[in-house]
mmCIF file of C-alpha atoms in Angstrom:
data_model
loop_
_atom_site.group_PDB
_atom_site.id
_atom_site.type_symbol
_atom_site.label_atom_id
_atom_site.label_comp_id
_atom_site.label_asym_id
_atom_site.label_seq_id
_atom_site.Cartn_x
_atom_site.Cartn_y
_atom_site.Cartn_z
ATOM 1 C CA MET M 711 21.358 -7.804 0.782
ATOM 2 C CA LYS M 712 19.619 -8.894 3.984
ATOM 3 C CA ALA M 713 16.167 -7.378 4.254
ATOM 4 C CA LEU M 714 13.746 -7.302 7.163
ATOM 5 C CA ILE M 715 10.076 -6.827 6.243
ATOM 6 C CA THR M 716 7.483 -5.697 8.782
ATOM 7 C CA GLY M 717 3.977 -6.800 7.853
ATOM 8 C CA SER M 718 5.513 -9.650 5.855
ATOM 9 C CA ALA M 719 2.299 -11.746 6.005
ATOM 10 C CA GLY M 720 0.154 -9.023 4.406
ATOM 11 C CA PHE M 721 -0.788 -8.476 0.811
ATOM 12 C CA VAL M 722 2.154 -6.252 -0.089
ATOM 13 C CA GLY M 723 4.523 -7.966 2.351
ATOM 14 C CA GLN M 724 4.106 -11.402 0.765
ATOM 15 C CA THR M 725 4.536 -9.961 -2.719
ATOM 16 C CA LEU M 726 7.623 -8.029 -1.647
ATOM 17 C CA ARG M 727 9.126 -11.096 -0.014
ATOM 18 C CA ARG M 728 8.749 -13.146 -3.208
ATOM 19 C CA HIS M 729 10.293 -10.396 -5.245
ATOM 20 C CA LEU M 730 13.273 -9.899 -2.935
ATOM 21 C CA GLU M 731 14.003 -13.620 -2.736
ATOM 22 C CA ALA M 732 13.790 -13.839 -6.575
ATOM 23 C CA GLN M 733 16.425 -11.105 -6.670
ATOM 24 C CA GLY M 734 18.705 -13.122 -4.400
ATOM 25 C CA ASP M 735 18.109 -11.195 -1.170
ATOM 26 C CA THR M 736 17.944 -12.873 2.194
ATOM 27 C CA VAL M 737 14.614 -11.996 3.831
ATOM 28 C CA VAL M 738 13.818 -11.832 7.540
ATOM 29 C CA PRO M 739 10.024 -11.790 7.673
ATOM 30 C CA THR M 740 8.236 -10.408 10.704
ATOM 31 C CA ASP M 741 4.522 -10.108 11.324
ATOM 32 C CA ARG M 742 2.582 -10.333 14.530
ATOM 33 C CA THR M 743 0.080 -12.700 12.889
ATOM 34 C CA VAL M 744 2.797 -15.349 12.469
ATOM 35 C CA GLY M 745 4.605 -14.942 15.749
ATOM 36 C CA GLY M 746 6.788 -11.905 15.128
ATOM 37 C CA PRO M 747 6.933 -8.917 17.469
ATOM 38 C CA ASP M 748 4.108 -6.425 17.448
ATOM 39 C CA ILE M 749 5.493 -3.099 16.222
ATOM 40 C CA THR M 750 3.892 -1.368 19.200
ATOM 41 C CA ASP M 751 5.995 -3.540 21.551
ATOM 42 C CA ARG M 752 9.158 -1.419 21.563
ATOM 43 C CA GLU M 753 11.378 -3.686 23.676
ATOM 44 C CA ALA M 754 10.503 -6.822 21.720
ATOM 45 C CA LEU M 755 11.177 -4.976 18.514
ATOM 46 C CA ILE M 756 14.597 -3.822 19.689
ATOM 47 C CA ARG M 757 15.578 -7.355 20.628
ATOM 48 C CA PHE M 758 14.365 -8.805 17.324
ATOM 49 C CA TRP M 759 16.193 -6.133 15.262
ATOM 50 C CA ALA M 760 19.440 -6.691 17.161
ATOM 51 C CA GLU M 761 19.314 -10.433 16.383
ATOM 52 C CA ALA M 762 18.231 -9.951 12.740
ATOM 53 C CA LYS M 763 21.244 -7.838 11.663
ATOM 54 C CA ALA M 764 19.476 -6.614 8.556
ATOM 55 C CA ASP M 765 20.963 -4.280 5.973
ATOM 56 C CA VAL M 766 17.616 -2.743 5.029
ATOM 57 C CA VAL M 767 14.216 -2.602 6.643
ATOM 58 C CA TYR M 768 11.013 -2.339 4.679
ATOM 59 C CA HIS M 769 8.356 -0.986 7.060
ATOM 60 C CA LEU M 770 4.997 -2.109 5.702
ATOM 61 C CA ALA M 771 3.129 -3.070 8.902
ATOM 62 C CA ALA M 772 0.116 -0.809 9.457
ATOM 63 C CA GLN M 773 -3.562 -0.491 10.043
ATOM 64 C CA SER M 774 -4.279 0.278 6.404
ATOM 65 C CA HIS M 775 -8.069 0.109 6.064
ATOM 66 C CA VAL M 776 -9.567 3.592 5.834
ATOM 67 C CA PRO M 777 -13.105 2.729 7.120
ATOM 68 C CA THR M 778 -11.562 0.943 10.164
ATOM 69 C CA SER M 779 -9.676 4.172 10.954
ATOM 70 C CA TRP M 780 -12.954 6.028 11.307
ATOM 71 C CA ALA M 781 -14.190 3.368 13.784
ATOM 72 C CA ASP M 782 -10.927 3.217 15.704
ATOM 73 C CA PRO M 783 -8.837 6.350 15.182
ATOM 74 C CA ILE M 784 -6.772 5.889 18.368
ATOM 75 C CA GLY M 785 -5.821 2.329 17.514
ATOM 76 C CA THR M 786 -4.931 3.395 13.985
ATOM 77 C CA LEU M 787 -2.676 6.210 15.286
ATOM 78 C CA ARG M 788 -1.009 3.882 17.761
ATOM 79 C CA VAL M 789 -0.109 1.279 15.174
ATOM 80 C CA ASN M 790 0.838 3.603 12.367
ATOM 81 C CA VAL M 791 2.642 6.350 14.312
ATOM 82 C CA GLU M 792 4.023 4.731 17.494
ATOM 83 C CA GLY M 793 4.774 1.573 15.489
ATOM 84 C CA THR M 794 6.743 3.552 12.893
ATOM 85 C CA GLN M 795 8.698 5.371 15.599
ATOM 86 C CA ASN M 796 9.606 2.034 17.177
ATOM 87 C CA VAL M 797 10.705 0.528 13.848
ATOM 88 C CA ILE M 798 12.918 3.519 13.038
ATOM 89 C CA ASP M 799 14.448 3.622 16.542
ATOM 90 C CA ALA M 800 15.093 -0.149 16.579
ATOM 91 C CA SER M 801 16.699 0.109 13.152
ATOM 92 C CA ARG M 802 18.975 2.911 14.242
ATOM 93 C CA GLY M 803 20.013 0.994 17.370
ATOM 94 C CA ALA M 804 20.721 -2.164 15.339
ATOM 95 C CA GLY M 805 22.845 -0.313 12.754
ATOM 96 C CA VAL M 806 20.494 -0.908 9.843
ATOM 97 C CA SER M 807 21.891 0.831 6.763
ATOM 98 C CA ARG M 808 18.608 2.027 5.266
ATOM 99 C CA VAL M 809 14.944 2.073 6.334
ATOM 100 C CA ILE M 810 12.161 2.285 3.763
ATOM 101 C CA VAL M 811 8.986 3.647 5.382
ATOM 102 C CA ILE M 812 5.789 3.068 3.400
ATOM 103 C CA THR M 813 3.276 5.840 3.981
ATOM 104 C CA SER M 814 0.399 6.496 1.587
ATOM 105 C CA ALA M 815 -0.939 8.824 -1.103
ATOM 106 C CA GLU M 816 -3.872 9.386 1.305
ATOM 107 C CA VAL M 817 -1.625 11.984 2.980
ATOM 108 C CA TYR M 818 -2.373 14.381 0.117
ATOM 109 C CA GLY M 819 -6.094 14.303 0.849
ATOM 110 C CA LYS M 820 -8.334 16.790 -0.912
ATOM 111 C CA VAL M 821 -6.364 18.339 -3.756
ATOM 112 C CA THR M 822 -7.501 20.959 -6.248
ATOM 113 C CA PRO M 823 -7.604 20.178 -9.981
ATOM 114 C CA ASP M 824 -4.620 22.445 -10.646
ATOM 115 C CA GLN M 825 -2.496 20.263 -8.314
ATOM 116 C CA LEU M 826 -2.995 17.142 -10.431
ATOM 117 C CA PRO M 827 -1.011 15.025 -10.982
ATOM 118 C CA ILE M 828 0.252 15.304 -7.434
ATOM 119 C CA ASP M 829 4.012 15.557 -6.908
ATOM 120 C CA GLU M 830 5.960 15.191 -3.644
ATOM 121 C CA PHE M 831 5.816 18.966 -2.972
ATOM 122 C CA ALA M 832 1.999 19.063 -2.689
ATOM 123 C CA SER M 833 0.452 20.072 0.622
ATOM 124 C CA LEU M 834 -0.575 17.309 2.994
ATOM 125 C CA ARG M 835 -4.295 17.635 3.717
ATOM 126 C CA PRO M 836 -5.480 14.388 5.348
ATOM 127 C CA VAL M 837 -9.164 13.640 5.312
ATOM 128 C CA SER M 838 -9.439 10.339 7.248
ATOM 129 C CA PRO M 839 -7.865 9.266 10.536
ATOM 130 C CA TYR M 840 -5.844 6.784 8.503
ATOM 131 C CA ALA M 841 -4.417 9.609 6.338
ATOM 132 C CA ALA M 842 -3.660 11.672 9.451
ATOM 133 C CA SER M 843 -1.778 8.722 10.921
ATOM 134 C CA LYS M 844 0.304 8.403 7.726
ATOM 135 C CA VAL M 845 1.106 12.153 7.775
ATOM 136 C CA ALA M 846 2.433 11.704 11.301
ATOM 137 C CA ALA M 847 4.405 8.581 10.294
ATOM 138 C CA ASP M 848 5.848 10.537 7.353
ATOM 139 C CA ALA M 849 6.975 13.258 9.790
ATOM 140 C CA VAL M 850 8.510 10.744 12.172
ATOM 141 C CA ALA M 851 10.546 9.301 9.327
ATOM 142 C CA LEU M 852 11.708 12.706 8.134
ATOM 143 C CA GLN M 853 12.678 13.709 11.651
ATOM 144 C CA ALA M 854 14.859 10.608 12.003
ATOM 145 C CA HIS M 855 16.788 11.724 8.930
ATOM 146 C CA LEU M 856 17.063 15.387 9.878
ATOM 147 C CA GLY M 857 17.630 14.870 13.604
ATOM 148 C CA TYR M 858 19.802 11.750 13.632
ATOM 149 C CA ASP M 859 21.161 11.723 10.042
ATOM 150 C CA GLN M 860 19.539 8.299 9.758
ATOM 151 C CA ASP M 861 19.115 6.878 6.236
ATOM 152 C CA VAL M 862 15.326 6.776 6.008
ATOM 153 C CA ILE M 863 13.339 7.097 2.776
ATOM 154 C CA ARG M 864 9.573 7.670 2.629
ATOM 155 C CA LEU M 865 7.428 6.121 -0.092
ATOM 156 C CA ARG M 866 3.932 7.478 -0.763
ATOM 157 C CA ALA M 867 2.237 4.604 -2.568
ATOM 158 C CA PHE M 868 -0.967 5.291 -4.426
ATOM 159 C CA ASN M 869 -3.709 2.693 -4.758
ATOM 160 C CA HIS M 870 -2.532 -0.923 -4.901
ATOM 161 C CA ILE M 871 -4.257 -3.634 -6.865
ATOM 162 C CA GLY M 872 -3.323 -7.223 -7.629
ATOM 163 C CA PRO M 873 -3.941 -10.846 -6.671
ATOM 164 C CA GLY M 874 -3.895 -11.585 -2.959
ATOM 165 C CA GLN M 875 -5.443 -8.312 -1.726
ATOM 166 C CA SER M 876 -8.085 -8.368 1.016
ATOM 167 C CA ASP M 877 -11.652 -8.021 -0.159
ATOM 168 C CA GLN M 878 -11.950 -5.014 2.189
ATOM 169 C CA PHE M 879 -10.413 -3.085 -0.702
ATOM 170 C CA VAL M 880 -12.372 -2.085 -3.759
ATOM 171 C CA ALA M 881 -10.829 -4.140 -6.577
ATOM 172 C CA ALA M 882 -10.669 -7.364 -4.602
ATOM 173 C CA GLY M 883 -14.103 -6.756 -3.109
ATOM 174 C CA LEU M 884 -15.683 -6.289 -6.484
ATOM 175 C CA ALA M 885 -13.875 -9.296 -7.901
ATOM 176 C CA GLY M 886 -15.118 -11.442 -5.003
ATOM 177 C CA ARG M 887 -18.693 -10.438 -5.656
ATOM 178 C CA ILE M 888 -18.302 -11.155 -9.389
ATOM 179 C CA ALA M 889 -16.845 -14.597 -8.631
ATOM 180 C CA GLN M 890 -19.809 -15.314 -6.322
ATOM 181 C CA ALA M 891 -22.260 -14.242 -8.980
ATOM 182 C CA GLU M 892 -20.559 -16.458 -11.522
ATOM 183 C CA ALA M 893 -20.777 -19.431 -9.182
ATOM 184 C CA SER M 894 -24.423 -18.873 -8.276
ATOM 185 C CA GLY M 895 -25.656 -17.755 -11.674
ATOM 186 C CA GLY M 896 -26.412 -14.289 -10.305
ATOM 187 C CA THR M 897 -26.758 -11.406 -12.696
ATOM 188 C CA GLU M 898 -26.367 -8.407 -10.313
ATOM 189 C CA ILE M 899 -23.786 -7.261 -7.766
ATOM 190 C CA ALA M 900 -23.967 -4.416 -5.248
ATOM 191 C CA VAL M 901 -21.518 -1.540 -5.582
ATOM 192 C CA GLY M 902 -20.692 1.658 -3.732
ATOM 193 C CA ASN M 903 -19.617 5.038 -5.125
ATOM 194 C CA LEU M 904 -18.237 4.520 -8.638
ATOM 195 C CA SER M 905 -17.250 8.129 -9.401
ATOM 196 C CA PRO M 906 -13.971 8.552 -7.453
ATOM 197 C CA ARG M 907 -10.896 8.365 -9.651
ATOM 198 C CA ARG M 908 -7.753 6.673 -8.418
ATOM 199 C CA ASP M 909 -4.215 5.978 -9.657
ATOM 200 C CA PHE M 910 -4.041 2.184 -9.547
ATOM 201 C CA THR M 911 -0.702 0.343 -9.646
ATOM 202 C CA ASP M 912 -0.215 -3.428 -9.614
ATOM 203 C CA VAL M 913 1.350 -4.568 -6.406
ATOM 204 C CA ARG M 914 4.000 -6.494 -8.356
ATOM 205 C CA ASP M 915 5.153 -3.227 -9.934
ATOM 206 C CA ILE M 916 4.988 -1.453 -6.534
ATOM 207 C CA VAL M 917 7.369 -3.906 -4.851
ATOM 208 C CA ARG M 918 9.844 -3.547 -7.707
ATOM 209 C CA ALA M 919 9.819 0.183 -6.930
ATOM 210 C CA TYR M 920 10.477 -0.533 -3.269
ATOM 211 C CA ARG M 921 13.603 -2.551 -3.945
ATOM 212 C CA LEU M 922 14.855 -0.075 -6.541
ATOM 213 C CA VAL M 923 14.532 2.698 -3.999
ATOM 214 C CA ALA M 924 16.445 0.637 -1.434
ATOM 215 C CA GLU M 925 19.237 0.343 -3.984
ATOM 216 C CA ARG M 926 19.211 3.746 -5.655
ATOM 217 C CA GLY M 927 17.051 6.182 -3.674
ATOM 218 C CA THR M 928 18.351 9.307 -1.954
ATOM 219 C CA ALA M 929 18.584 9.223 1.871
ATOM 220 C CA GLY M 930 15.954 11.437 3.496
ATOM 221 C CA ASP M 931 13.923 11.823 0.359
ATOM 222 C CA VAL M 932 10.303 11.004 -0.406
ATOM 223 C CA TYR M 933 8.956 9.321 -3.573
ATOM 224 C CA ASN M 934 5.503 8.841 -5.036
ATOM 225 C CA VAL M 935 4.829 5.307 -6.314
ATOM 226 C CA CYS M 936 2.163 5.512 -8.967
ATOM 227 C CA THR M 937 1.447 5.226 -12.716
ATOM 228 C CA GLY M 938 0.300 8.817 -13.319
ATOM 229 C CA VAL M 939 -3.003 7.593 -14.797
ATOM 230 C CA ASP M 940 -6.285 8.035 -12.926
ATOM 231 C CA ARG M 941 -9.241 5.736 -13.538
ATOM 232 C CA SER M 942 -12.728 5.795 -12.026
ATOM 233 C CA ILE M 943 -14.043 3.006 -9.842
ATOM 234 C CA ALA M 944 -16.617 2.530 -12.613
ATOM 235 C CA GLU M 945 -13.814 1.873 -15.113
ATOM 236 C CA LEU M 946 -12.312 -0.638 -12.664
ATOM 237 C CA ALA M 947 -15.630 -2.399 -12.243
ATOM 238 C CA ASP M 948 -16.242 -2.463 -15.984
ATOM 239 C CA GLY M 949 -12.743 -3.844 -16.511
ATOM 240 C CA LEU M 950 -13.455 -6.676 -14.072
ATOM 241 C CA LEU M 951 -16.835 -7.405 -15.702
ATOM 242 C CA ALA M 952 -15.110 -7.671 -19.047
ATOM 243 C CA HIS M 953 -13.460 -10.862 -17.633
ATOM 244 C CA ALA M 954 -16.745 -12.253 -16.168
ATOM 245 C CA ARG M 955 -18.059 -15.552 -17.503
ATOM 246 C CA HIS M 956 -21.589 -14.244 -18.027
ATOM 247 C CA PRO M 957 -23.250 -10.758 -18.112
ATOM 248 C CA ILE M 958 -23.515 -9.069 -14.720
ATOM 249 C CA THR M 959 -25.136 -5.722 -13.847
ATOM 250 C CA LEU M 960 -23.905 -3.272 -11.194
ATOM 251 C CA VAL M 961 -26.506 -2.140 -8.652
ATOM 252 C CA PRO M 962 -25.774 0.856 -6.323
ATOM 253 C CA ASP M 963 -25.935 0.132 -2.580
ATOM 254 C CA GLU M 964 -25.795 2.986 -0.101
ATOM 255 C CA GLU M 965 -24.414 0.676 2.630
ATOM 256 C CA LEU M 966 -21.225 0.301 0.597
ATOM 257 C CA GLN M 967 -20.531 4.075 0.497
ATOM 258 C CA ARG M 968 -17.423 5.290 2.367
ATOM 259 C CA ASP M 969 -17.792 8.125 4.869
ATOM 260 C CA VAL M 970 -15.565 10.380 2.752
ATOM 261 C CA ASP M 971 -14.446 9.879 -0.842
ATOM 262 C CA ILE M 972 -11.722 12.093 -2.275
ATOM 263 C CA PRO M 973 -12.910 12.792 -5.836
ATOM 264 C CA VAL M 974 -9.598 12.394 -7.685
ATOM 265 C CA MET M 975 -6.190 11.006 -6.697
ATOM 266 C CA CYS M 976 -3.526 10.845 -9.337
ATOM 267 C CA GLY M 977 0.208 11.047 -8.773
ATOM 268 C CA ASP M 978 3.389 12.148 -10.470
ATOM 269 C CA SER M 979 6.202 9.566 -10.204
ATOM 270 C CA THR M 980 8.779 11.560 -12.167
ATOM 271 C CA LYS M 981 11.217 11.660 -9.279
ATOM 272 C CA LEU M 982 11.004 7.887 -8.778
ATOM 273 C CA ARG M 983 11.479 7.206 -12.451
ATOM 274 C CA ASN M 984 14.472 9.581 -12.764
ATOM 275 C CA ASP M 985 16.264 8.318 -9.656
ATOM 276 C CA THR M 986 15.654 4.571 -10.084
ATOM 277 C CA SER M 987 14.640 3.969 -13.714
ATOM 278 C CA TRP M 988 11.427 2.334 -12.496
ATOM 279 C CA ALA M 989 8.382 2.121 -14.661
ATOM 280 C CA PRO M 990 5.185 0.059 -14.322
ATOM 281 C CA GLU M 991 5.194 -3.093 -16.428
ATOM 282 C CA ILE M 992 1.822 -4.780 -15.760
ATOM 283 C CA ASP M 993 -1.080 -3.232 -17.644
ATOM 284 C CA PHE M 994 -4.419 -2.505 -16.035
ATOM 285 C CA ALA M 995 -6.409 -5.180 -17.879
ATOM 286 C CA THR M 996 -3.880 -7.865 -16.917
ATOM 287 C CA SER M 997 -4.063 -6.835 -13.273
ATOM 288 C CA LEU M 998 -7.849 -7.042 -13.301
ATOM 289 C CA GLY M 999 -7.843 -10.470 -14.950
ATOM 290 C CA ASP M 1000 -5.395 -11.750 -12.339
ATOM 291 C CA ILE M 1001 -7.482 -10.276 -9.515
ATOM 292 C CA LEU M 1002 -10.653 -12.038 -10.745
ATOM 293 C CA ASP M 1003 -8.800 -15.305 -11.221
ATOM 294 C CA ASP M 1004 -7.547 -14.980 -7.622
ATOM 295 C CA ALA M 1005 -11.072 -14.335 -6.379
ATOM 296 C CA ARG M 1006 -12.292 -17.452 -8.137
ATOM 297 C CA THR M 1007 -9.493 -19.506 -6.636
ATOM 298 C CA ARG M 1008 -10.316 -18.263 -3.122
ATOM 299 C CA LEU M 1009 -14.008 -19.031 -3.619
ATOM 300 C CA HIS M 1010 -13.516 -22.547 -4.945
ATOM 301 C CA GLY M 1011 -10.380 -23.459 -3.018
#
């Protein structure tokens, strides 16, 4: 299988590329940070796709940082919606057999307790500009299937964790501060809101799901990618501290609070499991240990 990955230089893109190559796939990486076409440049994208002749496209490229979306909602919409439209149109023009569009569990937004765990039929109630952009991207992908009979599948991935993630995100950010405290002999680290509960999945399990959907998923469908287990940010922090080299205390810091925190986000991946036989393999403690080891490596080189 010849696979084109948008956002191939990012956290998930690099992990997906390694997984696909390990499975024997030929990978065409593209990312604007390493000389590939910007997904908002429609004509450049069309030319690149025509030359690539891929069988499947994994569309990962996005502005994916929620706080950034509050600061720049228009830029976020442009990348995430216009960019997705361009990728889908270029794929259709190039005769790509299947397009996998990665949206986000953020599309579900504020859910009521009776809706948990969230399945794919839950209402979409976006809270942040990022979430709104992903709702629109989801709709663009669905329209391509309904309007053009294009083979497009949407994946709503819940919270990713794993080695290689930007420290803009909670697990990697906490791990980075722990690694710095270890190196300096510090005994305290600043933290934001620890009460939100999230459904964390290791990125290495997530990319396995992506490839399985490319092989076995149903055209036009949508799948949640998640474990079905919600954990608080406090549990995540405590899990990282369990791997620390000396005792460290968490100290609340108002400057680290997000503008909006959805209290609970937990998904139901029954459809994904039934259609593809996927199941997460990397346990939470292992993920956290790997994340902290990665933070130490980045700090010390």
